Short mmCIF file of C-alpha atoms in Angstrom, two decimals:
data_model
loop_
_atom_site.label_atom_id
_atom_site.label_comp_id
_atom_site.label_asym_id
_atom_site.label_seq_id
_atom_site.Cartn_x
_atom_site.Cartn_y
_atom_site.Cartn_z
CA MET A 1 2.29 19.65 -18.48
CA THR A 2 2.24 16.22 -18.92
CA LEU A 3 3.63 13.04 -16.39
CA THR A 4 6.24 10.83 -18.35
CA PRO A 5 5.46 6.50 -16.77
CA LEU A 6 7.67 7.17 -14.42
CA GLU A 7 6.35 10.43 -13.25
CA THR A 8 2.63 9.55 -13.14
CA LEU A 9 4.01 6.10 -11.05
CA LEU A 10 5.68 7.83 -8.27
CA SER A 11 2.83 10.32 -7.33
CA THR A 12 -0.15 8.22 -7.67
CA SER A 13 -1.79 8.33 -3.91
CA CYS A 14 -2.72 5.56 -1.73
CA PHE A 15 -3.58 4.49 1.49
CA ILE A 16 -2.02 2.39 4.96
CA ALA A 17 -4.47 0.89 7.05
CA ARG A 18 -5.70 -1.26 9.62
CA PRO A 19 -9.13 -3.54 9.94
CA THR A 20 -12.80 -2.61 11.74
CA ALA A 21 -15.64 -4.07 11.86
CA SER A 22 -16.37 -1.91 9.42
CA GLY A 23 -14.51 -1.46 6.83
CA TYR A 24 -10.81 0.03 7.65
CA ASP A 25 -9.83 2.52 8.41
CA GLY A 26 -6.33 3.91 7.55
CA VAL A 27 -3.34 7.10 6.83
CA PHE A 28 -2.74 8.74 3.32
CA VAL A 29 0.14 8.21 1.06
CA GLN A 30 1.04 10.74 -1.72
CA PHE A 31 3.42 8.90 -3.37
CA ASP A 32 4.58 5.30 -5.17
CA GLY A 33 0.95 4.05 -4.27
CA GLN A 34 0.59 1.59 -7.41
CA PRO A 35 0.92 -3.16 -6.37
CA SER A 36 3.91 -3.27 -8.43
CA VAL A 37 5.79 -0.84 -5.89
CA LYS A 38 3.83 -0.77 -2.50
CA LEU A 39 3.29 -4.79 -2.52
CA PRO A 40 6.47 -6.03 -2.62
CA LEU A 41 8.19 -3.16 0.16
CA LEU A 42 4.73 -3.94 2.09
CA LEU A 43 5.22 -7.98 2.46
CA ALA A 44 9.56 -7.55 2.21
CA ALA A 45 8.52 -5.24 6.08
CA PHE A 46 6.41 -8.09 8.04
CA GLN A 47 8.26 -10.54 6.68
CA TYR A 48 11.45 -9.52 8.25
CA ARG A 49 11.46 -6.51 10.08
CA PHE A 50 8.58 -6.69 11.72
CA ALA A 51 9.49 -10.23 12.42
CA ARG A 52 5.69 -11.07 10.88
CA ASP A 53 4.18 -9.22 14.00
CA VAL A 54 1.21 -7.36 11.58
CA GLU A 55 0.02 -4.84 14.61
CA ALA A 56 3.32 -3.49 15.38
CA MET A 57 3.75 -2.93 11.26
CA THR A 58 -0.36 -1.50 11.83
CA ARG A 59 1.05 0.38 14.69
CA HIS A 60 4.33 2.07 12.81
CA LEU A 61 2.10 2.25 9.65
CA VAL A 62 -1.40 3.41 10.46
CA ASP A 63 -0.99 4.44 14.05
CA GLY A 64 2.16 5.93 13.40
CA VAL A 65 2.14 8.77 11.80
CA ALA A 66 0.62 12.09 12.97
CA ILE A 67 -0.55 13.47 9.55
CA GLY A 68 -0.27 11.15 6.53
CA TRP A 69 3.11 9.98 4.55
CA ALA A 70 4.74 11.46 2.04
CA GLU A 71 6.74 8.45 1.00
CA LEU A 72 7.32 4.60 1.52
CA GLY A 73 11.37 4.29 2.24
CA THR A 74 13.88 1.52 2.09
CA ASP A 75 14.08 1.90 5.81
CA LEU A 76 11.11 -0.84 5.65
CA LEU A 77 13.92 -3.24 4.90
CA ASP A 78 15.48 -3.33 7.44
CA GLY A 79 16.81 -6.95 8.45
CA ALA A 80 16.10 -8.14 4.68
CA PRO A 81 18.81 -10.51 2.68
CA ASN A 82 21.05 -8.60 0.13
CA GLU A 83 19.11 -10.12 -2.35
CA ILE A 84 15.63 -9.28 -1.92
CA VAL A 85 17.40 -5.26 -0.64
CA THR A 86 18.97 -5.20 -4.38
CA ALA A 87 14.99 -6.60 -6.27
CA LEU A 88 13.46 -4.36 -4.80
CA THR A 89 15.88 -1.63 -4.79
CA ASP A 90 18.21 -1.80 -7.99
CA GLY A 91 21.33 -0.71 -4.78
CA GLN A 92 19.06 2.82 -3.98
CA GLN A 93 18.46 3.51 -0.36
CA TRP A 94 15.48 6.29 0.57
CA ARG A 95 13.81 6.95 3.74
CA SER A 96 10.24 6.95 4.73
CA ARG A 97 9.16 9.83 5.35
CA THR A 98 6.11 11.33 6.67
CA LEU A 99 3.69 14.74 5.90
CA ASP A 100 5.73 17.95 7.88
CA ASN A 101 5.01 20.51 5.66
CA VAL A 102 1.92 20.99 5.07
CA ILE A 103 0.34 24.63 4.62
CA THR A 104 -3.61 24.44 4.91
CA PRO A 105 -5.71 27.15 2.97
CA ASP A 106 -6.52 28.92 5.66
CA GLY A 107 -3.60 28.75 7.49
CA SER A 108 -4.58 26.46 10.80
CA PRO A 109 -2.82 23.58 11.34
CA PRO A 110 -3.14 20.31 9.78
CA VAL A 111 -5.35 17.95 10.84
CA ARG A 112 -4.17 13.37 10.43
CA MET A 113 -5.42 13.14 6.37
CA THR A 114 -7.24 9.97 7.76
CA VAL A 115 -8.77 7.42 5.24
CA THR A 116 -11.30 5.45 5.98
CA ASP A 117 -14.13 2.87 4.24
CA GLN A 118 -16.95 6.42 4.42
CA ASN A 119 -14.57 8.52 2.45
CA ALA A 120 -12.14 6.92 0.49
CA ALA A 121 -14.65 7.40 -2.71
CA GLU A 122 -13.90 11.12 -1.89
CA GLN A 123 -10.47 11.39 -1.77
CA ASP A 124 -7.80 12.11 -4.35
CA LEU A 125 -6.89 7.77 -4.21
CA GLU A 126 -6.29 5.61 -6.89
CA TRP A 127 -5.30 2.66 -4.54
CA GLY A 128 -5.50 0.77 -0.34
CA TYR A 129 -3.92 -1.22 1.14
CA VAL A 130 -5.00 -3.38 4.06
CA LEU A 131 -3.52 -4.68 6.81
CA ARG A 132 -5.13 -7.98 7.65
CA PRO A 133 -3.77 -10.95 9.50
CA GLU A 134 -4.13 -13.15 6.92
CA GLY A 135 -2.10 -10.37 3.81
CA ILE A 136 -3.05 -7.61 2.69
CA GLU A 137 -6.37 -6.43 1.27
CA VAL A 138 -5.27 -4.59 -2.12
CA ILE A 139 -8.53 -1.68 -2.87
CA SER A 140 -8.74 -0.43 -6.81
CA VAL A 141 -10.62 2.88 -5.08
CA SER A 142 -11.68 2.86 -8.85
CA HIS A 143 -13.56 -0.52 -8.30
CA ILE A 144 -14.45 -0.18 -5.14
CA ASP A 145 -16.33 -2.66 -4.03
CA ALA A 146 -14.27 -5.44 -4.86
CA SER A 147 -10.74 -6.47 -3.78
CA LEU A 148 -8.29 -9.04 -3.47
CA VAL A 149 -5.86 -9.43 -0.05
CA VAL A 150 -2.26 -11.50 -1.58
CA GLY A 151 -1.05 -13.34 1.41
CA TRP A 152 1.47 -12.64 3.63
CA ASP A 153 3.87 -15.66 2.30
CA THR A 154 3.91 -14.16 -0.69
CA ASP A 155 7.58 -13.53 -2.06
CA PRO A 156 8.40 -9.41 -1.92
CA ARG A 157 10.04 -10.43 -5.03
CA THR A 158 6.82 -11.24 -7.20
CA LEU A 159 6.17 -8.56 -9.92
CA PHE A 160 2.44 -7.73 -9.60
CA SER A 161 -0.35 -5.68 -12.04
CA ASN A 162 -1.53 -2.02 -11.81
CA HIS A 163 -4.02 -2.47 -13.45
CA PRO A 164 -6.75 -1.86 -11.58
CA ALA A 165 -9.69 -3.81 -12.94
CA HIS A 166 -6.52 -7.10 -12.08
CA TRP A 167 -7.45 -6.19 -8.26
CA SER A 168 -11.71 -6.53 -8.46
CA ALA A 169 -12.31 -10.72 -7.74
CA PRO A 170 -13.23 -12.81 -9.76
CA THR A 171 -10.25 -11.05 -12.60
CA PRO A 172 -8.00 -12.83 -13.61
CA SER A 173 -4.76 -13.01 -12.48
CA PRO A 174 -2.79 -9.87 -11.38
CA VAL A 175 0.33 -11.68 -11.10
CA ALA A 176 1.47 -9.92 -14.16
CA THR A 177 5.15 -12.35 -13.21
CA ILE A 178 7.28 -14.57 -10.75
CA THR A 179 10.51 -14.15 -10.24
CA HIS A 180 12.70 -16.02 -8.04
CA ALA A 181 9.20 -16.97 -5.99
CA SER A 182 10.32 -19.11 -3.20
CA GLN A 183 7.28 -19.78 -3.21
CA PRO A 184 3.77 -19.47 -4.66
CA SER A 185 2.19 -16.06 -4.52
CA ARG A 186 -1.36 -16.19 -2.71
CA THR A 187 -4.30 -14.07 -4.01
CA THR A 188 -7.93 -14.76 -1.86
CA ARG A 189 -10.64 -13.00 -1.46
CA PRO A 190 -11.33 -11.08 1.63
CA PRO A 191 -13.37 -11.78 4.23
CA ALA A 192 -17.07 -9.74 3.33
CA ALA A 193 -17.53 -6.83 5.21
CA PRO A 194 -20.19 -4.22 4.59
CA ARG A 195 -19.31 -1.61 2.25
CA PRO A 196 -21.44 1.78 1.28
CA ARG A 197 -21.54 2.54 -2.50
CA THR A 198 -20.18 5.86 -2.84
CA ALA A 199 -20.61 7.84 -6.29
CA PRO A 200 11.09 11.47 -9.50
CA ARG A 201 12.02 10.07 -6.25
CA ARG A 202 13.18 13.41 -4.98
#
């Protein structure tokens, strides 16, 4: 079966992670993983719902889920101005959903779907988002040895590229277009950290 562009976008898996001394440690997210969808939601969540507290945001998104996320929803936009919510959702509402009904091949209890710098390249993932103090590190798993950090002050209404090569510094800007931007988008290279070289809305 051939997926439509919208279905392909919705089915893109990713991970959300916290930084560690050697890289990152996070959790699987099943749907809507591309930067054009995830970055605006995460930026707005940080600026409004979590009141710019990256540790509180990380505890909720990374530590507070038993297995993984099916999708992240508009509940992350609680407290955001109406113009931000409308721009990001087109007036739609959907709740974040965890992966609660996972069935394993042998019938054993499902385990947490952990993603780290050691195993990300071996999993069926396309994108990763590491919640760093200075911003969101965007990792294209197909270019796992290079990434960019989007500063936390970036306007959530910024339109980001979904092209993996745009997120491998040095590259063309990953910002496709900026609309209604009160502040410029800020993208920088993340701090150096050793990484192994490993091989409808429903």
